Coordinates of C-alpha atoms and ligand atoms in Angstrom, one line a residue:
Chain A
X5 CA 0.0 0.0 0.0
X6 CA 1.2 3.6 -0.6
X7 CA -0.2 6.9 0.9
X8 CA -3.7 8.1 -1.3
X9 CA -3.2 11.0 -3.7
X10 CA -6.6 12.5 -2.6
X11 CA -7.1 14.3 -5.7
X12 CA -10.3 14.8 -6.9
X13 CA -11.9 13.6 -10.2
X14 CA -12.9 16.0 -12.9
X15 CA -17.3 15.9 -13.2
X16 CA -18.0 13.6 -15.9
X17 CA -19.6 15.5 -19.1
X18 CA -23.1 14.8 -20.3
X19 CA -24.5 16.3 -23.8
X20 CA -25.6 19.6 -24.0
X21 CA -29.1 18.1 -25.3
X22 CA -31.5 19.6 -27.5
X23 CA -32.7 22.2 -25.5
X24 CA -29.2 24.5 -24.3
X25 CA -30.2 27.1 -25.8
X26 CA -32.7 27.9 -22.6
X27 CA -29.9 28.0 -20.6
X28 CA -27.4 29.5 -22.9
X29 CA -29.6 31.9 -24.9
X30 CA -33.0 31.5 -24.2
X31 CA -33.8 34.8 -26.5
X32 CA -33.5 31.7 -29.4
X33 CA -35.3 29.0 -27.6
X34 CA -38.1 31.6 -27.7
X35 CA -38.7 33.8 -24.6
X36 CA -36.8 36.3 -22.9
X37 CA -35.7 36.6 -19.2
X38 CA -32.2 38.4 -18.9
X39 CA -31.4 42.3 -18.7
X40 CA -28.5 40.9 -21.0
X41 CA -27.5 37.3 -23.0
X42 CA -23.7 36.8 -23.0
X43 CA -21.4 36.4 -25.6
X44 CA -23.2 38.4 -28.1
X45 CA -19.9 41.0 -28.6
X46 CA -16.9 39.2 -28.9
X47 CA -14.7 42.4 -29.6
X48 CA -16.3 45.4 -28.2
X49 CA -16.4 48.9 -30.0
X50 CA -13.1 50.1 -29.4
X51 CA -11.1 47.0 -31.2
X52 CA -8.3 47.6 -33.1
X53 CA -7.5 45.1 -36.1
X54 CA -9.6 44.5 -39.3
X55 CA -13.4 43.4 -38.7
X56 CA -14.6 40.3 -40.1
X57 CA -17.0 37.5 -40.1
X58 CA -17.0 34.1 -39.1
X59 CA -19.3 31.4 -40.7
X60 CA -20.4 28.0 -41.1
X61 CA -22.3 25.3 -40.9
X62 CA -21.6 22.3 -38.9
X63 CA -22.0 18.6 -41.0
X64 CA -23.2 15.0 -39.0
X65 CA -21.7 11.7 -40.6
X66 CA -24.7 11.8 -43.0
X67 CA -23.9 15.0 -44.5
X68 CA -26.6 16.9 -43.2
X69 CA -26.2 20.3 -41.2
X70 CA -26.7 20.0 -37.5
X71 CA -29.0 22.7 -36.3
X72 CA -28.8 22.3 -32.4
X73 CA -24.9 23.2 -32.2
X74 CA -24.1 26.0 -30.0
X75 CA -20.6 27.1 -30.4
X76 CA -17.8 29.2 -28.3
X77 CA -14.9 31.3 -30.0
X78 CA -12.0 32.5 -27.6
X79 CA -9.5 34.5 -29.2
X80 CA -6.4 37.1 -28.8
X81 CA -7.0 40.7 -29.6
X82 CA -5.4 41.9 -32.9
X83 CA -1.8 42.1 -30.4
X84 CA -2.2 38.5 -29.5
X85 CA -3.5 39.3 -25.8
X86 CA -6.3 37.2 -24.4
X87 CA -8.3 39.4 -22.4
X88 CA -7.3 37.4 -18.8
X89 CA -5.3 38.2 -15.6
X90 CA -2.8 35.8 -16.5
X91 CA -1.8 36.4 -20.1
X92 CA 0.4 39.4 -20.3
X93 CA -0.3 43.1 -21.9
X94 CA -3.3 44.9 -22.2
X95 CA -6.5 44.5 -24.3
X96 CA -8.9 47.4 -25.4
X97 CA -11.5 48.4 -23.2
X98 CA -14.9 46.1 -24.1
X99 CA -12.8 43.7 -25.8
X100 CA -13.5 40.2 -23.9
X101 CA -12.6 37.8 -26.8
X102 CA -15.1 35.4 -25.9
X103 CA -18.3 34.8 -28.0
X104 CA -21.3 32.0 -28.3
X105 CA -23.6 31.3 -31.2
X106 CA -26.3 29.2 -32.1
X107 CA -27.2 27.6 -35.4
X108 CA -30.1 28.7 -37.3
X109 CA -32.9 26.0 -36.5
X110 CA -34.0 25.9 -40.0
X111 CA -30.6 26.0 -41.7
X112 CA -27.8 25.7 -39.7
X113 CA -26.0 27.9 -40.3
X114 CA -24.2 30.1 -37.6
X115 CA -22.1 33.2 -37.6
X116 CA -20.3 36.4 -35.7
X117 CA -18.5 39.1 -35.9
X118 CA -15.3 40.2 -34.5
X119 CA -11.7 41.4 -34.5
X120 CA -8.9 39.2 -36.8
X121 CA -6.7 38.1 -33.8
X122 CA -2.7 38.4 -34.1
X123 CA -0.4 35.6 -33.3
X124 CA -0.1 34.5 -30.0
X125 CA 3.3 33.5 -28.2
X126 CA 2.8 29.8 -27.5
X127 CA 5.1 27.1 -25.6
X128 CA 8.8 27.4 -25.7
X129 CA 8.9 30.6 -27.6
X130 CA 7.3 29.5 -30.9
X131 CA 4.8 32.1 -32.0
X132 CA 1.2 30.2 -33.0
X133 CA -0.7 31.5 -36.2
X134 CA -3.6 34.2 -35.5
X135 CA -6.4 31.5 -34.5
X136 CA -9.9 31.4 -33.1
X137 CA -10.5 28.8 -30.5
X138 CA -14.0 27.1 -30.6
X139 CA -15.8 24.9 -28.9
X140 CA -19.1 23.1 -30.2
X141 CA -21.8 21.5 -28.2
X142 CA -25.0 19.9 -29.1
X143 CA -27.5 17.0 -28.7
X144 CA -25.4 13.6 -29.4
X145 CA -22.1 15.4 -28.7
X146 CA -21.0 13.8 -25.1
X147 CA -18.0 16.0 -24.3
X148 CA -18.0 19.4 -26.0
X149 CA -15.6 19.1 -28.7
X150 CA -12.2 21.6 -29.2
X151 CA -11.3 23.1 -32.2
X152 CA -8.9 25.7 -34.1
X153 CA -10.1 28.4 -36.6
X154 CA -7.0 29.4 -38.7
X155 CA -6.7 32.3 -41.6
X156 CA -6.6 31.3 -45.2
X157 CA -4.5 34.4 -46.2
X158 CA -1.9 33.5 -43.1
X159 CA 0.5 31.0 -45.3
X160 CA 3.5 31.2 -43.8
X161 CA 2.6 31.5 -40.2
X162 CA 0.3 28.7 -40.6
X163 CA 3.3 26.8 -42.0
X164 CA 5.3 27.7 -38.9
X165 CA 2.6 27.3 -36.6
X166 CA 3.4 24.4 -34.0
X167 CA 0.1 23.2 -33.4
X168 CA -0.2 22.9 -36.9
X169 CA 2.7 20.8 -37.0
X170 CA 1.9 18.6 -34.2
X171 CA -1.2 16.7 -37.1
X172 CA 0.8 14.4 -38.9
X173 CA -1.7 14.2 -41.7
X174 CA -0.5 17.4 -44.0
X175 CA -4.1 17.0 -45.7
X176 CA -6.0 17.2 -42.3
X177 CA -4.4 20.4 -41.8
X178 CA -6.6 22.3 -44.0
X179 CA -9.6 21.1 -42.5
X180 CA -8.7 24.1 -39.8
X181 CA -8.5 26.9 -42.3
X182 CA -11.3 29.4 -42.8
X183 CA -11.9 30.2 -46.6
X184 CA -11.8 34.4 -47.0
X185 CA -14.1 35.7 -49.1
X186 CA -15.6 39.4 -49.9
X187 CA -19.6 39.8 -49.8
X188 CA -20.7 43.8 -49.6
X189 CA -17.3 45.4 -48.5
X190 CA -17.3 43.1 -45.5
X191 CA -14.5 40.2 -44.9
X192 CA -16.4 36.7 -44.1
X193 CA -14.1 33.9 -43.1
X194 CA -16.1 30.4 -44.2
X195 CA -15.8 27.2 -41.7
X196 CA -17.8 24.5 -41.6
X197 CA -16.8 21.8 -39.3
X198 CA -17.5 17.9 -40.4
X199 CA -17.8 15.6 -37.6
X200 CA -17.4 12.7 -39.6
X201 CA -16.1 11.2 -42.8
X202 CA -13.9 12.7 -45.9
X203 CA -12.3 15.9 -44.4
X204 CA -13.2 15.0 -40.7
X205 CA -12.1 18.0 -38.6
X206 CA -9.5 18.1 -36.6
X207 CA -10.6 18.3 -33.0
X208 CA -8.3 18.9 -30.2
X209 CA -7.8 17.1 -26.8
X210 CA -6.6 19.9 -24.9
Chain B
X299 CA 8.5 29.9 -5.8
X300 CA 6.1 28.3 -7.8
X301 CA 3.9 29.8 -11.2
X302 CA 0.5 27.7 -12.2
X303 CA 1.1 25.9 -15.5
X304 CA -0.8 23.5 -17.0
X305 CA -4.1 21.8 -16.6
X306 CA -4.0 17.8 -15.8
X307 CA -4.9 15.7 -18.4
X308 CA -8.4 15.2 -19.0
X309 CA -9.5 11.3 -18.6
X310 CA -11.0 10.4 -21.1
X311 CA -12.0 6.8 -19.6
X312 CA -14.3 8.7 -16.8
X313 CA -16.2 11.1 -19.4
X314 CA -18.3 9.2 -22.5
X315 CA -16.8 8.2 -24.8
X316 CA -18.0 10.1 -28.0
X317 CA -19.9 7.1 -29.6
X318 CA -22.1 5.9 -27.4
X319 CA -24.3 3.5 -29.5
X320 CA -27.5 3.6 -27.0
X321 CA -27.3 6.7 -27.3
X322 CA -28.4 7.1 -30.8
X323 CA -27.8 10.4 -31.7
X324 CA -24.3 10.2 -31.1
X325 CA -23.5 8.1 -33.7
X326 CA -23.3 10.2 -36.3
X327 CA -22.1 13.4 -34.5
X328 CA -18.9 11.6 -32.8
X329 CA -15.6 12.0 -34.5
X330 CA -13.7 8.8 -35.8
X331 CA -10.7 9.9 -35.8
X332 CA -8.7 10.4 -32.5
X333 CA -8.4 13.8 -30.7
X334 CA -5.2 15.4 -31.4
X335 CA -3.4 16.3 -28.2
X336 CA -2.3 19.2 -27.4
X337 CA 0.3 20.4 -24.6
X338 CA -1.7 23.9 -22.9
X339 CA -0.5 26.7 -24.3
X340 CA -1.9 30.7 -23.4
X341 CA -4.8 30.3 -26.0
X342 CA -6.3 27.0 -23.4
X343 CA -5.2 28.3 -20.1
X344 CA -6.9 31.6 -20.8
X345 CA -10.6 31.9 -20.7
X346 CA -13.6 34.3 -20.3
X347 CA -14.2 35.5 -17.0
X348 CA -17.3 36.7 -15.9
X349 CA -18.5 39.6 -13.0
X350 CA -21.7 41.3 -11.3
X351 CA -22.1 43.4 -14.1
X352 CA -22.7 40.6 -16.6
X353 CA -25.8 39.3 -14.5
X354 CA -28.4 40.1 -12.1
X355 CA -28.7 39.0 -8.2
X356 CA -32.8 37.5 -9.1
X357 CA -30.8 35.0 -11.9
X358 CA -30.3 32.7 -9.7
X359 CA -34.0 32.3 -8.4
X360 CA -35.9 29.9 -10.8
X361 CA -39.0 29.9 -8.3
X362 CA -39.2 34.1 -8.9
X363 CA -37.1 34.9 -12.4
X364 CA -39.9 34.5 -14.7
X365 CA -43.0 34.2 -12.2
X366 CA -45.9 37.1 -12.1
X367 CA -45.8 39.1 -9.6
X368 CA -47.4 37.4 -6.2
X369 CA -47.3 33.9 -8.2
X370 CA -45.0 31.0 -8.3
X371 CA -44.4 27.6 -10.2
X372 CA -45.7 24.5 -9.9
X373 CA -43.6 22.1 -8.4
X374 CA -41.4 20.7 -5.2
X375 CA -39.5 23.9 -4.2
X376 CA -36.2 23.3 -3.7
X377 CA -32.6 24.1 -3.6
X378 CA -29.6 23.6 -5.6
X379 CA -26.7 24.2 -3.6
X380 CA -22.6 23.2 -3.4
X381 CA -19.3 24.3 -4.7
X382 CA -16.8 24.5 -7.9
X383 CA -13.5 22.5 -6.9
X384 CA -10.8 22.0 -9.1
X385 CA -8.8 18.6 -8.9
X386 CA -7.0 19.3 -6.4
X387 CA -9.7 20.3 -3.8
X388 CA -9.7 24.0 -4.4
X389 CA -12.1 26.1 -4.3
X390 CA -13.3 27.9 -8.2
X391 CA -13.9 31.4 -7.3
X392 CA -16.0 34.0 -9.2
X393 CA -16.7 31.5 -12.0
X394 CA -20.4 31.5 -14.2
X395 CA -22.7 28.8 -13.5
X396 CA -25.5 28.7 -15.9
X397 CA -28.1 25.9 -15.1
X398 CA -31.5 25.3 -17.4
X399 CA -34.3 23.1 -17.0
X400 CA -37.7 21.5 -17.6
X401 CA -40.8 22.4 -15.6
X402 CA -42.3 20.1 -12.4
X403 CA -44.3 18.3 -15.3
X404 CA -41.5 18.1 -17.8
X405 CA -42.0 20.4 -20.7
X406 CA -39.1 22.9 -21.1
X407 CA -39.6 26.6 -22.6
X408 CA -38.7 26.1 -25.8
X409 CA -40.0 26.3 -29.1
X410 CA -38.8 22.7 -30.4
X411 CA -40.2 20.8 -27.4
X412 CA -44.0 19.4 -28.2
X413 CA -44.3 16.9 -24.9
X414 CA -47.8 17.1 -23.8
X415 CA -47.0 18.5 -20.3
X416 CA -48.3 21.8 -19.9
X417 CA -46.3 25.4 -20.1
X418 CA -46.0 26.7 -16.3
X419 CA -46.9 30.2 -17.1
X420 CA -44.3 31.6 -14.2
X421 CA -41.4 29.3 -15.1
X422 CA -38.8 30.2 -17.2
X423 CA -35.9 27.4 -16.4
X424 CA -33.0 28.6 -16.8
X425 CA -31.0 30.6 -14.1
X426 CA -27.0 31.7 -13.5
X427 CA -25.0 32.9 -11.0
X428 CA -21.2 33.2 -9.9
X429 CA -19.3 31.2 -7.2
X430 CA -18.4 33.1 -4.3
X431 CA -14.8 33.4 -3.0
X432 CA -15.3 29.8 -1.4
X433 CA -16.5 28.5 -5.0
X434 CA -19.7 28.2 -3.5
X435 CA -23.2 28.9 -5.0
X436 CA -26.6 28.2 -5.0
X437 CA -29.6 28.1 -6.7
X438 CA -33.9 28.2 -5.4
X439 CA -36.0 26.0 -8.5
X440 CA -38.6 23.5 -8.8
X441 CA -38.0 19.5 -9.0
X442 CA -37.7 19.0 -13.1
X443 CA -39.8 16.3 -13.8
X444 CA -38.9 13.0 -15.9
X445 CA -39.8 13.5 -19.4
X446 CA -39.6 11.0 -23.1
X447 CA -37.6 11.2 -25.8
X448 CA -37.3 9.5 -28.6
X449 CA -34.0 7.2 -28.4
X450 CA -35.8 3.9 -27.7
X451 CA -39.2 3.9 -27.9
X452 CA -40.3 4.2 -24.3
X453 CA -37.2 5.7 -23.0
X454 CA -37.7 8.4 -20.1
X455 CA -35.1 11.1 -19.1
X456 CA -34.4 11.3 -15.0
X457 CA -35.1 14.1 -13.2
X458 CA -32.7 16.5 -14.6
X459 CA -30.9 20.0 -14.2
X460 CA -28.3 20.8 -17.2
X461 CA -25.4 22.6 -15.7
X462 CA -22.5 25.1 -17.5
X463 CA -19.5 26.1 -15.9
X464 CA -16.5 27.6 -17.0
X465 CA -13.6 27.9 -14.6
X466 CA -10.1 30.2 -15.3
X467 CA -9.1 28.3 -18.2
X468 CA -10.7 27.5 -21.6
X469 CA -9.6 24.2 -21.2
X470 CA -11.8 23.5 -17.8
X471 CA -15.1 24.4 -20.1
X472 CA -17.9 22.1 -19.0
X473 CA -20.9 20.8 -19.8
X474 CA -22.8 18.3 -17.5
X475 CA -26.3 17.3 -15.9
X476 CA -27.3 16.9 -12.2
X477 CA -29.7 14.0 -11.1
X478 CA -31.5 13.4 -7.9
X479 CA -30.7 11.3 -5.4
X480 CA -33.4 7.8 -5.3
X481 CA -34.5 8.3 -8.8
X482 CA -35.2 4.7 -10.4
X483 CA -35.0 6.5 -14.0
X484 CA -31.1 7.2 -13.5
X485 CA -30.4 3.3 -13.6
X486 CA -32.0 2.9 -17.1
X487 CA -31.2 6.0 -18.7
X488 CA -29.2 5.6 -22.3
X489 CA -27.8 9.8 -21.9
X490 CA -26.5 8.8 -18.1
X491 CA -24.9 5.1 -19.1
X492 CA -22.7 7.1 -21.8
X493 CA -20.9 7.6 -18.5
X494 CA -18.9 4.0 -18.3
X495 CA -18.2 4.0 -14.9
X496 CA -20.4 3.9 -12.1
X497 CA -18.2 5.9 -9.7
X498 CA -18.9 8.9 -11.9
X499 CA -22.1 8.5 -12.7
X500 CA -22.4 8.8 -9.0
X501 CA -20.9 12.4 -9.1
X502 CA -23.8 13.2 -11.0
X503 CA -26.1 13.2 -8.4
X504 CA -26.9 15.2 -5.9
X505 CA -27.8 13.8 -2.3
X506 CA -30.7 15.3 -0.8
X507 CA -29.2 17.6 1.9
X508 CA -31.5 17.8 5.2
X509 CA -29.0 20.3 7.2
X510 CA -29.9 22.9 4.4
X511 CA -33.4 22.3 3.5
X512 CA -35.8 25.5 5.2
X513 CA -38.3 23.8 7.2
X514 CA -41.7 24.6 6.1
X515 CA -40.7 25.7 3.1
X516 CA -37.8 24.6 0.7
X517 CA -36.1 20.7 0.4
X518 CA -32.1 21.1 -0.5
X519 CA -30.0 18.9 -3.0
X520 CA -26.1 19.3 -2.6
X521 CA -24.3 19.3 -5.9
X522 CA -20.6 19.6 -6.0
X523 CA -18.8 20.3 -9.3
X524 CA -14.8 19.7 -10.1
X525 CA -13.5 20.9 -13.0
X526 CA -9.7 20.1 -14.0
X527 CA -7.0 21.2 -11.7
X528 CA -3.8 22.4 -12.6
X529 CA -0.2 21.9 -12.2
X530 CA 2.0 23.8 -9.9
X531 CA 5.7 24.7 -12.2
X532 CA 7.9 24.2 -9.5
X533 CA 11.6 24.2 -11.2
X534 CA 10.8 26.1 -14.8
X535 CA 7.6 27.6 -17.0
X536 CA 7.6 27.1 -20.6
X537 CA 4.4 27.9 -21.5
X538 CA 5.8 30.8 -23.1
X539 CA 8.5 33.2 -23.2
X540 CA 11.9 30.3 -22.9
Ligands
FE2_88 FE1 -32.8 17.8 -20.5

């Protein structure tokens, strides 16, 4: 016998189920009970850093769109700060770098708007390409699942980036790269996320 | 002197697995391929935090939130009370916890759900608070009631609440549900035996909790919730920086 370790063990996850939006946004699940729903203004008015869009759709192992995803973004400012006590340097006042969407019941599709982040320092001094973190959540997903939104138009610190590096399958790699496109003036950033099958995303155990 | 660094692995033998086949919607929205792992880096021990400006002190009262005035829901009053913990036993201080809910008959608030049960007209069910500086918090609600769906044909969800929390760190994110102590429903239940231990489904429900019920008036659940804890550096940090 050996002395116990006593730590504790981390709550086991249960699906989100079909109904989080009630407790997550309950403006969408159809009534409304808070002064204020969080996570509705990722970047704040007083961002620096080009504006864009973020969109997709998010694809089950039969191809079809799931449209009871709800989805998290956590991202740098356009310096690379995360707006947190522990990550050095200062972000703009209102900018809070965290976001949540829902998918469009009918469609599926989801969306929102923010700030381009810069690259962030990462582990041992290697700088990570600007990303987007996200993390999706729906009926049939059991533990919410972790994922990277990376820029099409960032080549070459994609290339460098270490995460990036770390997924041995070069042709996985793109599955984490939002598509930029133009539509009215405005920059949109396309990714959709496949849970299964051809192009599987790359999901993250962090 | 020590700095934080980074968050114990997650084990991924005490949460579901992500294809659970009783649990038929998961089959198609479970990735085949294995979850690339990552060393923490800034972007996962970061995270949103969250203060009294973001919500209001009536958010965490289900029984008055969305209730006319002088009226209440239908249902066992109750409370929902215990702390955020990490791994190591620590208190999670000033975190958000957002819980939501179906009624004391089992209908939820929301526009896809078509059970039979009736709307309660002064329940909303969802609520949300922060942890004190103990990690502690609490909630006043209604007993959910069981409710189907359609997995199995007769399949009937337990009592349930559906609980969010966040933590310091992206990477502590959680997603979970509470059950109640006695309830025969929890055995059988395809969502809860995703869990493949028993041990942990245990740490899904809550034990009625006499020493905090109000007499006369409101019955008490304790609910305890650990999210990942975190190393201590002690000799060097290379998180960032070299
Ligand atoms: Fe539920």
């Amino acid at each position: 016998m050996t002395q116990e370790l006593n730590y504790l063990k981390e709550s086991p996850s249960q699906t989100a189920g079909p109904y989080v939006h009630i407790g997550l946004a309950p403006g969408a699940a159809g009534f409304d009970i808070y002064r204020q729903e969080l996570g509705w203004d990722i970047a704040g008015p007083n961002a620096k850093g080009e504006r864009i869009r973020v969109e997709g759709i998010v694809i089950d192992g039969t191809g079809s769109p799931i449209k009871d995803v709800l989805l998290e973004a956590w991202q740098a400012n356009s310096e690379g700060i995360y707006a947190h006590p522990e990550h050095p340097g200062e972000v703009e006042d209102g900018f809070r770098g965290w976001g949540r969407v829902i998918t469009d019941f009918a469609t599926g599709e989801w969306g929102f708007d923010t700030v381009k982040p810069g690259p962030v320092m990462g582990r041992n001094g290697r700088m990570m390409a600007p990303h987007i973190n996200l993390w999706v959540v729906a009926r049939g997903i059991n533990v919410g699942l972790n994922t990277r939104i990376y820029f099409e138009d960032e080549v070459e610190a994609n290339a460098a980036d270490p995460v990036m590096n770390i997924i041995e399958w070069e042709r996985r790699r793109a599955t984490l790269i939002a598509k930029r496109t133009e539509r009215d003036g405005q920059i949109v950033y396309r990714f959709d996320v496949k849970m299964q099958g051809e192009d599987e995303t790359v999901f993250f155990d962090i | 002197m020590s700095t934080k660094g980074e968050f114990y692995q997650r084990d991924r033998l005490w949460h579901p697995p992500a294809y659970a086949k009783d649990y038929k919607t998961s089959v198609t929205r479970s990735p085949q391929y294995a979850l690339i792992s990552l060393q923490n880096s800034a972007s996962e021990i970061t995270g949103p935090t969250f203060g009294h400006r973001d919500i209001d002190p009536i958010d965490n009262d289900l029984i008055s939130n969305y209730a006319q005035a002088g009226e209440s829901p239908i249902g066992e009053r109750i409370i929902v009370h215990g702390r955020v913990l990490d791994e190591n036993g620590r208190p999670v201080p000033n975190t958000l916890v957002e819980i939501w809910q179906a009624n004391a008959g089992g209908r939820y608030r929301h526009k896809k759900d078509t059970y039979l049960a009736p709307i309660d007209p002064n329940f909303g069910g969802c609520g949300r608070t922060l942890t004190d500086e103990n990690g502690y918090y609490y909630f006043r609600t209604v007993k959910p009631g069981a409710y189907p769906w359609r997995n199995w044909v007769n399949d009937w969800r337990p009592a349930h609440i559906h609980v969010s929390v966040f933590g310091s760190g992206f990477a502590q994110r959680l997603i979970t549900q509470m059950y109640f102590e006695g309830d025969p429903l929890v055995a059988t239940c395809p969502i809860v035996n995703t869990i493949p231990d028993k041990a942990a489904i245990n740490q899904l429900i809550a034990a009625l909790d006499r020493n905090a019920t109000i007499p006369l008036d409101t019955m008490a659940y304790k609910f305890d919730i650990v999210l990942r804890g975190r190393r201590s550096t002690l000799f060097e940090n290379r998180l960032e920086g070299n």
